[in-house]
Amino acid sequence: MATILHNLSDYDLSKVPDASNMCFGIVVAERNLEVTGALLEGCVSTLEKHGTLPENIHVKTVPGSFELIYGAHQMCLNGGYDAVIILGCVIRGETPHFDNICQGVTYGVARLNAKSEIPVIYGLLTTNDLQQAKDRSGGKLGNKGDECAVVAIKMAKF
């Protein structure tokens, strides 16, 4: 669904399970920290709003979005989490680097989901410019971090 038609922070509270007995791993890219930090804030606050205890939310950082795959894989192997969430932001530039990173992360997360015992939630913003990223990380289109938290809770209960 196109984000322009849907606020990322809007969801039906009655359809989100209680998360008080859940534990989540979150891997956040340091690149574009202004955006990824806002995604993290939204994600953590939404998890807590649905009952997750702060001590059951474990956050690790990686340098960039491509490294999210490794971080998520390590959390899947070692963490005892109900779900792992990746949060990153890739902004289109002048070279094909954007396409390579976006495709690689998408493929990597899909592969983790196919092979892992726990869900890995895709929270990678892929935007044409910084303003689009800001609009989707707490701006006029909501916060993808909120959406990822809700998806993680639902998938943990799947």
CSV table of C-alpha atoms in Angstrom, one decimal:
chain,number,residue,atom,x,y,z
A,1,MET,CA,0.0,0.0,0.0
A,2,ALA,CA,1.3,3.4,-0.9
A,3,THR,CA,2.3,5.3,2.3
A,4,ILE,CA,0.8,8.5,0.8
A,5,LEU,CA,-2.6,6.8,1.2
A,6,HIS,CA,-2.0,5.4,4.7
A,7,ASN,CA,-0.7,7.0,7.9
A,8,LEU,CA,2.0,4.6,9.2
A,9,SER,CA,0.9,5.3,12.8
A,10,ASP,CA,-2.8,4.5,12.3
A,11,TYR,CA,-4.0,1.1,13.4
A,12,ASP,CA,-6.9,-0.5,15.2
A,13,LEU,CA,-5.8,-0.8,18.9
A,14,SER,CA,-8.3,-3.6,19.4
A,15,LYS,CA,-6.5,-5.8,16.9
A,16,VAL,CA,-3.1,-5.7,18.6
A,17,PRO,CA,-2.4,-8.5,21.1
A,18,ASP,CA,-1.1,-8.0,24.6
A,19,ALA,CA,2.7,-7.8,24.4
A,20,SER,CA,3.4,-7.9,28.2
A,21,ASN,CA,5.1,-11.4,28.0
A,22,MET,CA,7.0,-10.7,24.8
A,23,CYS,CA,10.7,-9.9,24.2
A,24,PHE,CA,11.9,-8.0,21.1
A,25,GLY,CA,15.2,-7.4,19.5
A,26,ILE,CA,15.7,-4.2,17.4
A,27,VAL,CA,18.6,-3.6,15.1
A,28,VAL,CA,19.0,0.0,14.0
A,29,ALA,CA,21.3,1.5,11.4
A,30,GLU,CA,23.4,4.4,12.5
A,31,ARG,CA,23.5,6.0,9.0
A,32,ASN,CA,20.8,8.7,8.7
A,33,LEU,CA,20.5,8.7,12.5
A,34,GLU,CA,18.1,11.6,12.5
A,35,VAL,CA,15.6,9.3,10.7
A,36,THR,CA,16.5,6.0,12.3
A,37,GLY,CA,16.5,7.5,15.8
A,38,ALA,CA,13.0,8.7,15.2
A,39,LEU,CA,12.0,5.2,13.9
A,40,LEU,CA,13.5,3.7,17.0
A,41,GLU,CA,11.6,6.1,19.3
A,42,GLY,CA,8.3,5.3,17.6
A,43,CYS,CA,9.0,1.5,17.7
A,44,VAL,CA,9.9,1.4,21.4
A,45,SER,CA,7.1,3.6,22.5
A,46,THR,CA,4.5,1.5,20.6
A,47,LEU,CA,5.9,-1.8,22.0
A,48,GLU,CA,5.7,-0.3,25.5
A,49,LYS,CA,2.2,1.0,24.9
A,50,HIS,CA,1.1,-2.5,24.2
A,51,GLY,CA,2.6,-3.9,27.4
A,52,THR,CA,6.2,-4.8,26.5
A,53,LEU,CA,8.5,-4.2,29.5
A,54,PRO,CA,11.4,-1.9,28.8
A,55,GLU,CA,13.9,-4.6,29.9
A,56,ASN,CA,12.4,-6.9,27.2
A,57,ILE,CA,13.3,-4.5,24.4
A,58,HIS,CA,16.9,-5.0,23.3
A,59,VAL,CA,18.5,-2.5,20.9
A,60,LYS,CA,21.7,-3.0,18.9
A,61,THR,CA,23.1,-0.6,16.4
A,62,VAL,CA,25.0,-1.4,13.1
A,63,PRO,CA,26.9,1.1,10.9
A,64,GLY,CA,24.5,1.1,7.9
A,65,SER,CA,21.5,-0.5,6.4
A,66,PHE,CA,23.3,-3.4,4.7
A,67,GLU,CA,24.6,-4.5,8.1
A,68,LEU,CA,21.0,-4.9,9.4
A,69,ILE,CA,20.9,-8.4,7.9
A,70,TYR,CA,23.9,-9.6,10.0
A,71,GLY,CA,22.6,-7.9,13.1
A,72,ALA,CA,19.1,-9.5,12.7
A,73,HIS,CA,20.7,-12.9,12.0
A,74,GLN,CA,22.7,-12.7,15.2
A,75,MET,CA,19.7,-11.7,17.2
A,76,CYS,CA,17.8,-14.6,15.7
A,77,LEU,CA,20.5,-17.1,16.7
A,78,ASN,CA,21.3,-15.8,20.2
A,79,GLY,CA,18.6,-13.8,21.7
A,80,GLY,CA,15.5,-15.7,22.7
A,81,TYR,CA,13.3,-13.0,21.1
A,82,ASP,CA,9.7,-13.3,20.0
A,83,ALA,CA,10.5,-11.1,17.0
A,84,VAL,CA,13.4,-9.0,15.6
A,85,ILE,CA,12.8,-5.6,14.0
A,86,ILE,CA,15.2,-4.0,11.6
A,87,LEU,CA,15.1,-0.2,11.3
A,88,GLY,CA,17.1,1.7,8.6
A,89,CYS,CA,16.9,4.4,6.0
A,90,VAL,CA,18.3,4.5,2.5
A,91,ILE,CA,18.0,7.7,0.6
A,92,ARG,CA,18.4,7.7,-3.2
A,93,GLY,CA,21.6,9.3,-4.4
A,94,GLU,CA,23.3,9.8,-7.8
A,95,THR,CA,24.6,6.2,-8.2
A,96,PRO,CA,23.2,2.7,-8.3
A,97,HIS,CA,24.3,2.2,-4.6
A,98,PHE,CA,20.7,2.9,-3.5
A,99,ASP,CA,19.3,0.0,-5.6
A,100,ASN,CA,22.0,-2.4,-4.5
A,101,ILE,CA,21.5,-1.7,-0.8
A,102,CYS,CA,17.7,-1.8,-1.0
A,103,GLN,CA,17.6,-5.0,-2.9
A,104,GLY,CA,20.3,-6.7,-0.7
A,105,VAL,CA,18.5,-5.8,2.5
A,106,THR,CA,15.2,-6.9,1.2
A,107,TYR,CA,16.6,-10.2,0.0
A,108,GLY,CA,18.5,-10.7,3.3
A,109,VAL,CA,15.4,-10.1,5.4
A,110,ALA,CA,13.3,-12.4,3.2
A,111,ARG,CA,15.9,-15.1,3.6
A,112,LEU,CA,16.0,-14.7,7.3
A,113,ASN,CA,12.2,-15.0,7.5
A,114,ALA,CA,12.2,-18.2,5.4
A,115,LYS,CA,14.9,-19.8,7.6
A,116,SER,CA,14.4,-18.4,11.0
A,117,GLU,CA,12.2,-19.7,13.8
A,118,ILE,CA,11.1,-16.1,14.6
A,119,PRO,CA,9.8,-13.3,12.4
A,120,VAL,CA,12.1,-10.5,11.3
A,121,ILE,CA,10.2,-7.3,10.6
A,122,TYR,CA,11.2,-5.1,7.7
A,123,GLY,CA,11.5,-1.5,8.8
A,124,LEU,CA,13.7,-0.1,6.0
A,125,LEU,CA,12.7,3.3,4.6
A,126,THR,CA,13.7,3.6,1.0
A,127,THR,CA,13.1,7.2,-0.1
A,128,ASN,CA,14.0,9.6,-2.8
A,129,ASP,CA,15.0,12.4,-0.4
A,130,LEU,CA,15.5,13.3,3.2
A,131,GLN,CA,12.0,15.0,3.4
A,132,GLN,CA,10.3,11.8,2.4
A,133,ALA,CA,12.2,10.0,5.1
A,134,LYS,CA,11.3,12.6,7.7
A,135,ASP,CA,7.6,12.4,6.7
A,136,ARG,CA,7.7,8.6,7.4
A,137,SER,CA,9.6,8.7,10.6
A,138,GLY,CA,7.3,10.8,12.7
A,139,GLY,CA,6.2,13.4,10.2
A,140,LYS,CA,3.0,14.0,8.3
A,141,LEU,CA,2.8,10.3,7.2
A,142,GLY,CA,3.3,8.9,10.6
A,143,ASN,CA,6.1,6.7,11.8
A,144,LYS,CA,7.2,3.4,10.2
A,145,GLY,CA,8.6,2.5,13.6
A,146,ASP,CA,5.1,2.4,15.1
A,147,GLU,CA,3.9,0.2,12.2
A,148,CYS,CA,6.9,-2.2,12.7
A,149,ALA,CA,6.2,-2.6,16.4
A,150,VAL,CA,2.5,-3.5,15.7
A,151,VAL,CA,3.6,-6.0,13.0
A,152,ALA,CA,6.2,-7.5,15.3
A,153,ILE,CA,3.6,-8.1,18.1
A,154,LYS,CA,1.1,-9.6,15.6
A,155,MET,CA,3.7,-11.9,14.0
A,156,ALA,CA,5.0,-13.0,17.4
A,157,LYS,CA,1.5,-14.2,18.2
A,158,PHE,CA,1.1,-15.9,14.7
